[in-house]
Structure formats: structure tokens, C-alpha cells
Amino acid sequence: MARAGGGRAGADCLHHRRGAGGAPAFFRAYLYSYIFWFGISGGALIWQMIHNRTGGRLCMMTRQVSESASLTMPLMVILMIPIFCGIPHLLIWAQPH
């Protein structure tokens, strides 16, 4: 039942409604949110790489947090698919003539 509800919610989000701004508004909001969450995940990955490279003991307290946050990178790659699908709505020069 939860999968059916999630599928319905996804279909409602992707459905182009005139009152809600349509597809361009959806893809702009999605891109903005994606950049925010990718920044957290990517920043944690960079922080972890710097920590591992320098071998410092100062950041041992934040190591588990940065490792956990950087493990979301495969999910971020999957969540990039709607951005590729929405490029014509995001970029004016990518619209077909």
C-alpha cells in the first residue's frame, strides 16, 4: 500500500498542472533542492577526503557523521535523472525549435 501511495504522489508531482506553475516551476524547484542536498553530501565527502589525506586526529568526532553523509552520493546520482529529463524546461537554449 505504501508503494502505491508513493507512486501516486510521484505521479501527482510530475503531472503538469496549470495552477501550480507547470513543469518549469517544478523543475526549477527540484533543481534548487537538489543543489542544496548535493552540497551537504558533497561537502561531507570532501571533508572526509581531507581528513583521510591529512591523517589528523582533530576530526575524529565528526568522522562518522561525514562518512554517513557521504554515503548518500549514489542516491544523489539517481536523483539527478529528473534534472536531465527537465533540461528543456530549465535551459532556454536547450528547448527544441
Short mmCIF file of C-alpha atoms in Angstrom, two decimals:
data_model
loop_
_atom_site.label_atom_id
_atom_site.label_comp_id
_atom_site.label_asym_id
_atom_site.label_seq_id
_atom_site.Cartn_x
_atom_site.Cartn_y
_atom_site.Cartn_z
CA MET A 1 0.00 0.00 0.00
CA ALA A 2 2.85 2.38 0.77
CA ARG A 3 4.39 1.80 -2.65
CA ALA A 4 1.12 2.57 -4.37
CA GLY A 5 0.77 5.76 -2.34
CA GLY A 6 4.35 6.78 -3.16
CA GLY A 7 3.77 6.08 -6.84
CA ARG A 8 0.62 8.16 -6.78
CA ALA A 9 2.44 11.03 -5.07
CA GLY A 10 5.21 10.85 -7.67
CA ALA A 11 2.67 10.85 -10.48
CA ASP A 12 0.95 13.88 -8.96
CA CYS A 13 4.27 15.73 -8.73
CA LEU A 14 5.16 15.02 -12.33
CA HIS A 15 1.70 15.80 -13.61
CA HIS A 16 1.76 19.20 -15.27
CA ARG A 17 -0.86 21.39 -13.65
CA ARG A 18 -1.54 24.87 -14.87
CA GLY A 19 -2.43 26.31 -11.48
CA ALA A 20 0.83 25.25 -9.85
CA GLY A 21 3.15 26.81 -12.44
CA GLY A 22 3.53 23.73 -14.59
CA ALA A 23 6.66 21.85 -15.48
CA PRO A 24 9.13 24.79 -15.48
CA ALA A 25 8.28 25.71 -11.89
CA PHE A 26 8.55 22.09 -10.78
CA PHE A 27 11.97 21.56 -12.38
CA ARG A 28 13.34 24.87 -11.04
CA ALA A 29 12.25 23.96 -7.51
CA TYR A 30 13.64 20.44 -7.90
CA LEU A 31 16.99 21.77 -9.14
CA TYR A 32 17.22 24.23 -6.25
CA SER A 33 16.51 21.49 -3.70
CA TYR A 34 18.90 19.09 -5.41
CA ILE A 35 21.75 21.61 -5.27
CA PHE A 36 21.12 22.12 -1.54
CA TRP A 37 21.21 18.43 -0.67
CA PHE A 38 24.08 17.69 -3.05
CA GLY A 39 26.05 20.44 -1.32
CA ILE A 40 25.64 18.72 2.02
CA SER A 41 26.58 15.32 0.65
CA GLY A 42 29.46 16.60 -1.46
CA GLY A 43 30.79 18.80 1.34
CA ALA A 44 30.82 15.83 3.71
CA LEU A 45 32.69 13.77 1.12
CA ILE A 46 35.30 16.49 0.63
CA TRP A 47 35.64 16.93 4.39
CA GLN A 48 36.18 13.18 4.76
CA MET A 49 38.77 13.09 1.97
CA ILE A 50 40.72 15.98 3.54
CA HIS A 51 40.58 14.27 6.91
CA ASN A 52 41.79 10.96 5.47
CA ARG A 53 44.56 12.65 3.49
CA THR A 54 45.94 14.71 6.36
CA GLY A 55 45.52 11.97 8.98
CA GLY A 56 44.56 14.44 11.67
CA ARG A 57 43.03 13.32 14.93
CA LEU A 58 41.15 16.55 15.46
CA CYS A 59 38.15 15.49 13.37
CA MET A 60 37.63 12.02 14.79
CA MET A 61 34.38 13.18 16.39
CA THR A 62 32.86 14.19 13.06
CA ARG A 63 34.18 11.21 11.10
CA GLN A 64 31.07 9.06 11.47
CA VAL A 65 28.80 11.94 10.51
CA SER A 66 30.82 12.80 7.40
CA GLU A 67 31.05 9.15 6.37
CA SER A 68 27.30 8.70 6.74
CA ALA A 69 26.54 11.87 4.81
CA SER A 70 28.94 10.97 2.00
CA LEU A 71 27.33 7.54 1.59
CA THR A 72 24.32 9.29 0.06
CA MET A 73 26.26 10.09 -3.13
CA PRO A 74 24.87 7.09 -5.09
CA LEU A 75 21.38 8.29 -4.19
CA MET A 76 22.27 11.77 -5.42
CA VAL A 77 23.31 10.30 -8.77
CA ILE A 78 19.93 8.57 -9.10
CA LEU A 79 18.10 11.75 -8.07
CA MET A 80 19.84 13.60 -10.91
CA ILE A 81 17.75 11.77 -13.53
CA PRO A 82 14.74 14.15 -13.29
CA ILE A 83 17.10 17.08 -13.85
CA PHE A 84 18.29 15.54 -17.10
CA CYS A 85 14.68 14.97 -18.11
CA GLY A 86 13.80 18.58 -17.34
CA ILE A 87 16.68 20.28 -19.18
CA PRO A 88 14.36 21.73 -21.87
CA HIS A 89 12.29 23.33 -19.08
CA LEU A 90 15.35 24.63 -17.22
CA LEU A 91 17.50 25.98 -20.05
CA ILE A 92 16.12 28.24 -22.73
CA TRP A 93 18.83 27.34 -25.24
CA ALA A 94 18.09 23.61 -24.82
CA GLN A 95 14.49 23.90 -25.98
CA PRO A 96 13.70 22.25 -29.31
CA HIS A 97 12.69 24.63 -32.06
#
